[in-house]
Short mmCIF file of C-alpha atoms and ligand atoms in Angstrom, two decimals:
data_model
loop_
_atom_site.label_atom_id
_atom_site.label_comp_id
_atom_site.label_asym_id
_atom_site.label_seq_id
_atom_site.Cartn_x
_atom_site.Cartn_y
_atom_site.Cartn_z
CA UNK A 1001 -13.88 -3.50 -16.31
CA UNK A 1002 -16.19 -4.30 -13.51
CA UNK A 1003 -17.65 -7.55 -14.56
CA UNK A 1004 -20.73 -9.41 -13.00
CA UNK A 1005 -19.52 -13.33 -13.59
CA UNK A 1006 -20.56 -14.18 -9.99
CA UNK A 1007 -16.75 -15.56 -10.11
CA UNK A 1008 -15.58 -14.23 -6.39
CA UNK A 1009 -11.77 -15.02 -6.25
CA UNK A 1010 -11.11 -16.44 -2.91
CA UNK A 1011 -6.89 -14.89 -1.97
CA UNK A 1012 -6.46 -16.30 2.20
CA UNK A 1013 -2.74 -16.86 3.77
CA UNK A 1014 -1.97 -20.04 4.15
CA UNK A 1015 -2.79 -20.41 7.80
CA UNK A 1016 -5.57 -23.03 10.12
CA UNK A 1017 -7.64 -19.80 10.69
CA UNK A 1018 -7.65 -18.24 6.91
CA UNK A 1019 -8.30 -21.14 5.37
CA UNK A 1020 -10.97 -22.54 7.75
CA UNK A 1021 -12.71 -19.07 6.66
CA UNK A 1022 -12.11 -19.53 2.76
CA UNK A 1023 -14.03 -22.90 3.29
CA UNK A 1024 -16.69 -21.20 5.46
CA UNK A 1025 -16.92 -18.48 2.60
CA UNK A 1026 -16.89 -20.66 0.05
CA UNK A 1027 -19.73 -22.69 0.93
CA UNK A 1028 -21.62 -20.15 1.53
CA UNK A 1029 -21.01 -17.95 -1.75
CA UNK A 1030 -22.04 -20.80 -3.49
CA UNK A 1031 -24.87 -21.80 -1.66
CA UNK A 1032 -25.77 -17.92 -2.96
CA UNK A 1033 -25.27 -18.98 -6.58
CA UNK A 1034 -21.86 -17.44 -6.65
CA UNK A 1035 -18.75 -19.60 -8.34
CA UNK A 1036 -16.13 -18.53 -5.71
CA UNK A 1037 -11.93 -20.01 -7.09
CA UNK A 1038 -9.58 -20.60 -5.45
CA UNK A 1039 -6.74 -19.76 -8.35
CA UNK A 1040 -6.69 -16.58 -9.80
CA UNK A 1041 -9.35 -15.19 -12.27
CA UNK A 1042 -9.10 -12.50 -14.28
CA UNK A 1043 -12.69 -12.20 -15.05
CA UNK A 1044 -14.20 -11.85 -11.45
CA UNK A 1045 -15.87 -9.58 -10.09
CA UNK A 1046 -14.57 -9.43 -6.02
CA UNK A 1047 -11.49 -10.60 -5.44
CA UNK A 1048 -12.17 -11.31 -1.38
CA UNK A 1049 -8.46 -11.46 0.29
CA UNK A 1050 -8.15 -13.31 3.81
CA UNK A 1051 -5.42 -12.30 6.14
CA UNK A 1052 -3.77 -9.89 7.38
CA UNK A 1053 -2.76 -6.35 5.98
CA UNK A 1054 0.21 -8.57 4.86
CA UNK A 1055 -1.69 -10.62 2.73
CA UNK A 1056 -4.12 -7.29 0.82
CA UNK A 1057 -0.44 -6.17 -0.20
CA UNK A 1058 0.31 -9.29 -1.30
CA UNK A 1059 -3.24 -10.23 -2.86
CA UNK A 1060 -2.22 -6.69 -5.05
CA UNK A 1061 1.36 -6.93 -5.93
CA UNK A 1062 0.74 -10.66 -7.20
CA UNK A 1063 -1.98 -10.27 -8.98
CA UNK A 1064 -0.71 -7.03 -10.55
CA UNK A 1065 -3.32 -4.25 -9.37
CA UNK A 1066 -6.46 -5.31 -11.01
CA UNK A 1067 -9.24 -3.62 -11.42
CA UNK A 1068 -11.91 -5.90 -9.95
CA UNK A 1069 -12.96 -4.42 -5.90
CA UNK A 1070 -11.72 -6.14 -3.08
CA UNK A 1071 -12.66 -6.52 0.20
CA UNK A 1072 -10.87 -7.92 3.01
CA UNK A 1073 -11.12 -10.41 5.50
CA UNK A 1074 -9.22 -10.24 8.91
CA UNK A 1075 -7.48 -13.04 10.45
CA UNK A 1076 -4.25 -11.22 10.79
CA UNK A 1077 -3.06 -8.84 13.38
CA UNK A 1078 -3.66 -5.44 12.43
CA UNK A 1079 -6.11 -6.27 9.38
CA UNK A 1080 -6.15 -2.44 8.84
CA UNK A 1081 -7.65 -2.99 5.33
CA UNK A 1082 -9.62 -5.32 5.67
CA UNK A 1083 -13.05 -4.52 6.63
CA UNK A 1084 -14.77 -8.17 8.06
CA UNK A 1085 -14.41 -10.18 10.52
CA UNK A 1086 -14.66 -13.79 9.92
CA UNK A 1087 -18.21 -13.64 11.64
CA UNK A 1088 -19.54 -11.01 9.19
CA UNK A 1089 -19.69 -13.05 7.08
CA UNK A 1090 -23.25 -13.84 6.18
CA UNK A 1091 -23.88 -10.35 6.56
CA UNK A 1092 -21.12 -9.50 3.91
CA UNK A 1093 -22.98 -11.51 1.72
CA UNK A 1094 -26.57 -9.95 2.11
CA UNK A 1095 -25.57 -7.08 1.62
CA UNK A 1096 -22.85 -7.58 -0.72
CA UNK A 1097 -26.47 -9.29 -3.14
CA UNK A 1098 -27.99 -6.25 -2.28
CA UNK A 1099 -25.54 -3.65 -3.51
CA UNK A 1100 -25.58 -2.01 -0.22
CA UNK A 1101 -21.67 -1.36 0.19
CA UNK A 1102 -19.65 1.85 -0.84
CA UNK A 1103 -16.53 1.40 -3.40
CA UNK A 1104 -13.85 3.49 -1.99
CA UNK A 1105 -10.43 4.10 -4.17
CA UNK A 1106 -7.14 3.95 -2.69
CA UNK A 1107 -4.67 6.13 -4.37
CA UNK A 1108 -0.89 4.59 -5.30
CA UNK A 1109 2.44 5.77 -5.88
CA UNK A 1110 4.66 5.28 -8.27
CA UNK A 1111 8.44 5.21 -8.91
CA UNK A 1112 10.70 5.49 -11.42
CA UNK A 1113 13.91 4.53 -10.84
CA UNK A 1114 16.21 5.33 -12.94
CA UNK A 1115 20.03 4.14 -13.20
CA UNK A 1116 22.61 4.95 -15.50
CA UNK A 1117 21.39 2.34 -17.98
CA UNK A 1118 17.87 1.62 -17.58
CA UNK A 1119 14.96 2.77 -15.56
CA UNK A 1120 12.72 0.24 -13.41
CA UNK A 1121 9.00 1.05 -12.58
CA UNK A 1122 7.57 0.23 -9.40
CA UNK A 1123 4.01 0.33 -8.21
CA UNK A 1124 3.31 0.16 -4.35
CA UNK A 1125 0.26 0.55 -1.86
CA UNK A 1126 1.56 1.72 1.40
CA UNK A 1127 4.82 3.64 0.53
CA UNK A 1128 8.15 3.17 -1.33
CA UNK A 1129 11.59 4.24 1.38
CA UNK A 1130 14.60 5.09 -0.03
CA UNK A 1131 16.58 3.27 2.74
CA UNK A 1132 21.41 3.02 2.58
CA UNK A 1133 21.96 -0.90 2.30
CA UNK A 1134 23.70 -1.84 4.99
CA UNK A 1135 22.36 0.98 7.62
CA UNK A 1136 24.77 3.46 6.48
CA UNK A 1137 23.56 7.13 6.49
CA UNK A 1138 22.49 8.12 3.02
CA UNK A 1139 22.54 11.81 1.19
CA UNK A 1140 19.99 12.67 -0.59
CA UNK A 1141 18.78 15.86 -3.14
CA UNK A 1142 15.07 16.14 -2.80
CA UNK A 1143 13.32 18.01 -5.67
CA UNK A 1144 9.29 18.53 -5.93
CA UNK A 1145 8.38 20.07 -9.25
CA UNK A 1146 11.96 20.66 -10.42
CA UNK A 1147 12.75 23.14 -7.47
CA UNK A 1148 15.08 22.29 -5.13
CA UNK A 1149 14.17 21.75 -1.30
CA UNK A 1150 16.96 20.11 0.69
CA UNK A 1151 20.25 17.49 0.96
CA UNK A 1152 18.78 14.73 3.07
CA UNK A 1153 20.65 13.51 5.32
CA UNK A 1154 19.78 10.64 7.56
CA UNK A 1155 18.09 7.03 7.28
CA UNK A 1156 16.14 7.79 4.55
CA UNK A 1157 12.80 8.73 3.08
CA UNK A 1158 9.29 7.42 2.93
CA UNK A 1159 6.83 8.32 0.48
CA UNK A 1160 3.97 7.53 1.84
CA UNK A 1161 0.44 7.31 0.00
CA UNK A 1162 -2.64 8.48 2.11
CA UNK A 1163 -3.77 4.63 2.74
CA UNK A 1164 -0.24 3.54 4.01
CA UNK A 1165 0.05 6.57 6.22
CA UNK A 1166 -0.63 4.82 9.19
CA UNK A 1167 1.67 1.91 8.23
CA UNK A 1168 5.18 2.78 8.18
CA UNK A 1169 4.49 6.60 7.88
CA UNK A 1170 3.03 6.42 11.33
CA UNK A 1171 5.66 5.03 12.95
CA UNK A 1172 8.92 7.67 11.90
CA UNK A 1173 5.99 10.13 12.81
CA UNK A 1174 3.82 11.61 9.76
CA UNK A 1175 0.97 12.22 9.67
CA UNK A 1176 -2.34 10.40 9.49
CA UNK A 1177 -4.15 11.48 6.35
CA UNK A 1178 -7.68 10.64 4.65
CA UNK A 1179 -7.53 7.88 1.97
CA UNK A 1180 -10.00 10.04 0.01
CA UNK A 1181 -6.90 12.73 -0.09
CA UNK A 1182 -5.06 13.00 -3.69
CA UNK A 1183 -1.17 13.31 -1.90
CA UNK A 1184 1.77 12.29 -0.78
CA UNK A 1185 3.86 11.68 2.31
CA UNK A 1186 7.36 12.90 2.63
CA UNK A 1187 8.53 11.62 5.70
CA UNK A 1188 12.25 11.48 7.08
CA UNK A 1189 13.92 8.86 8.81
CA UNK A 1190 16.02 9.48 11.34
CA UNK A 1191 16.74 13.06 9.50
CA UNK A 1192 19.87 14.50 10.84
CA UNK A 1193 20.10 18.11 11.56
CA UNK A 1194 23.71 19.08 13.01
CA UNK A 1195 26.16 22.15 11.68
CA UNK A 1196 27.33 19.49 9.45
CA UNK A 1197 24.10 18.12 7.89
CA UNK A 1198 21.00 20.43 8.19
CA UNK A 1199 17.33 18.05 7.06
CA UNK A 1200 13.89 19.06 7.72
CA UNK A 1201 12.85 16.85 10.97
CA UNK A 1202 9.15 16.97 9.78
CA UNK A 1203 6.82 15.27 6.77
CA UNK A 1204 6.33 17.20 3.88
CA UNK A 1205 2.60 16.59 2.27
CA UNK A 1206 2.44 17.81 -1.59
CA UNK A 1207 -0.34 17.36 -3.85
CA UNK A 1208 -1.45 14.63 -6.01
CA UNK A 1209 0.30 16.19 -9.56
CA UNK A 1210 3.42 16.59 -8.41
CA UNK A 1211 6.78 15.27 -9.14
CA UNK A 1212 8.93 13.94 -5.86
CA UNK A 1213 12.45 13.15 -7.47
CA UNK A 1214 15.80 12.20 -5.10
CA UNK A 1215 18.90 12.22 -6.19
CA UNK A 1216 21.93 10.40 -4.63
CA UNK A 1217 24.37 12.58 -4.11
CA UNK A 1218 27.81 10.47 -6.23
CA UNK A 1219 29.76 8.90 -4.21
CA UNK A 1220 26.31 6.67 -2.32
CA UNK A 1221 24.03 5.88 -5.86
CA UNK A 1222 25.56 2.51 -5.48
CA UNK A 1223 24.38 1.87 -1.87
CA UNK A 1224 20.64 2.85 -2.35
CA UNK A 1225 18.45 0.77 -0.72
CA UNK A 1226 14.86 0.95 -2.52
CA UNK A 1227 11.52 -0.87 0.03
CA UNK A 1228 8.39 -1.14 -1.98
CA UNK A 1229 5.58 -2.24 0.39
CA UNK A 1230 7.91 -3.49 2.95
CA UNK A 1231 10.23 -5.67 0.07
CA UNK A 1232 13.36 -4.53 -1.14
CA UNK A 1233 15.30 -4.13 -4.61
CA UNK A 1234 18.35 -2.51 -5.16
CA UNK A 1235 19.73 -1.54 -8.25
CA UNK A 1236 23.52 -0.39 -9.53
CA UNK A 1237 24.60 3.43 -10.27
CA UNK A 1238 20.91 4.97 -9.52
CA UNK A 1239 20.49 8.84 -10.80
CA UNK A 1240 17.22 9.83 -9.85
CA UNK A 1241 14.36 8.52 -8.49
CA UNK A 1242 11.11 10.19 -9.66
CA UNK A 1243 7.95 9.62 -7.35
CA UNK A 1244 4.09 10.28 -8.26
CA UNK A 1245 0.53 9.51 -7.36
CA UNK A 1246 -0.37 6.39 -9.42
CA UNK A 1247 -3.15 6.28 -12.48
CA UNK A 1248 -2.64 3.46 -11.17
CA UNK A 1249 -6.07 2.85 -8.43
CA UNK A 1250 -7.34 -0.01 -6.40
CA UNK A 1251 -11.04 -0.45 -5.30
CA UNK A 1252 -11.94 -1.34 -2.62
CA UNK A 1253 -15.47 -1.85 -0.87
CA UNK A 1254 -16.57 -0.70 2.28
CA UNK A 1255 -19.52 -1.38 3.99
CA UNK A 1256 -20.11 2.16 6.59
CA UNK A 1257 -19.58 5.65 6.33
CA UNK A 1258 -17.71 6.13 9.69
CA UNK A 1259 -15.68 2.90 9.76
CA UNK A 1260 -12.37 4.64 9.14
CA UNK A 1261 -12.83 6.37 12.03
CA UNK A 1262 -13.48 3.93 14.14
CA UNK A 1263 -11.28 1.50 12.41
CA UNK A 1264 -8.86 3.95 13.38
CA UNK A 1265 -9.23 4.25 17.37
CA UNK A 1266 -10.08 1.06 17.35
CA UNK A 1267 -6.61 -0.18 15.64
CA UNK A 1268 -5.08 2.40 17.89
CA UNK A 1269 -5.87 3.87 20.61
P1 NAP B 878 4.26 -6.73 8.78
O1 NAP B 878 6.11 -6.55 9.15
O2 NAP B 878 3.30 -7.27 9.42
O3 NAP B 878 3.54 -5.44 8.80
C1 NAP B 878 4.08 -4.30 10.48
C2 NAP B 878 2.74 -3.59 10.26
O4 NAP B 878 1.91 -3.13 9.61
C3 NAP B 878 1.88 -5.32 10.66
O5 NAP B 878 0.93 -4.82 11.60
C4 NAP B 878 0.33 -4.44 9.49
O6 NAP B 878 -0.90 -5.07 9.80
C5 NAP B 878 0.40 -3.09 9.37
N1 NAP B 878 0.24 -2.50 8.34
C6 NAP B 878 0.83 -2.55 7.12
N2 NAP B 878 -0.12 -1.64 6.07
C7 NAP B 878 -0.71 -1.01 7.27
C8 NAP B 878 -1.37 0.39 6.94
N3 NAP B 878 -1.72 0.14 5.86
N4 NAP B 878 -2.30 1.09 7.77
C9 NAP B 878 -1.97 0.57 9.23
N5 NAP B 878 -1.25 -0.80 9.16
C10 NAP B 878 -0.56 -1.83 8.69
O7 NAP B 878 4.69 -6.36 7.44
P2 NAP B 878 3.01 -6.64 5.58
O8 NAP B 878 2.32 -7.12 6.60
O9 NAP B 878 4.06 -7.40 4.49
O10 NAP B 878 3.04 -5.33 5.76
C11 NAP B 878 4.53 -4.89 5.38
C12 NAP B 878 4.71 -2.98 5.47
O11 NAP B 878 4.58 -3.03 6.76
C13 NAP B 878 5.13 -1.95 4.51
O12 NAP B 878 4.59 -1.07 4.02
C14 NAP B 878 5.02 -1.05 5.95
O13 NAP B 878 4.14 0.39 5.86
C15 NAP B 878 5.15 -1.81 7.10
N6 NAP B 878 6.54 -1.59 7.84
C16 NAP B 878 6.54 -0.64 9.42
C17 NAP B 878 7.21 -1.08 9.23
C18 NAP B 878 7.20 0.32 11.18
O14 NAP B 878 6.20 0.64 11.49
N7 NAP B 878 8.58 0.18 11.61
C19 NAP B 878 8.79 -0.98 9.21
C20 NAP B 878 8.87 -2.11 7.79
C21 NAP B 878 7.36 -2.11 7.56
P3 NAP B 878 -1.08 -6.74 9.32
O15 NAP B 878 -0.84 -7.56 10.91
O16 NAP B 878 -2.98 -6.62 9.66
O17 NAP B 878 0.10 -7.74 8.64
MN1 MN B 879 1.63 -8.66 8.18
#
């Protein structure tokens, strides 16, 4: 659903620099014939998110994973998702009007969390992580396409998307994955490997069409925490969590074919 409505949603953080940037952007959009709005309009042709990666993640969650493409202006700390700097607004508007950009697709992760009574559905942009409440060790059976892989013991598992590979996954020793590769990465958090418990120590990359099933061991099933892009969810009596690459996608404008590698180098080295 891409509409040339001239309406542009501005989704901004509340801090001074973001608000200032939103104001400047809004004026410049108006003078170029656009209708910027701070009140989210589902008929808009573009979402401009001002803030850091956290603001980008929140903008997507709060607006229910819209089909409207996003572009980000970074006023945050890292801003890995945020393509532009506040200084680049003029160039951005010129190139946007000239259709001089690419649209990148972000793959997402879905989780179906089933308890004894009900199933709940979550979608994540960076990752969905399974951990123990109260920092307890968790014991989880991990299956890939119904094949039992391991009984994992440790702090938990991160199921990361390609775009999320540079976030929590990266800090936990997972690999950086180019965002256009359809896959999910399972990365262990402080896995225990002893004669008592044996867990894989490295991450596993599974194809985009696989189903990763996680079954908490019975006595711990009451103590599982699900983290969706850093937000905590608790459910009673989880029996199984199935994780898959989502059918839903997020679209993001980019202005330079080499910008992924350049961004990676400047933001991580
Ligand atoms: P936050 O505490 O500000 O996030 C931690 C850092 O991760 C921030 O510097 C953030 O960038 C950056 N970040 C977020 N998504 C990224 C991505 N895809 N690639 C590279 N860096 C990324 O909280 P938040 O801003 O709400 O972000 C939530 C995310 O934090 C979660 O999805 C999870 O991946 C990450 N996290 C990381 C750790 C860890 O590394 N040990 C622990 C918990 C959560 P900005 O400064 O631009 O916001
Ligand atoms: Mn943040």
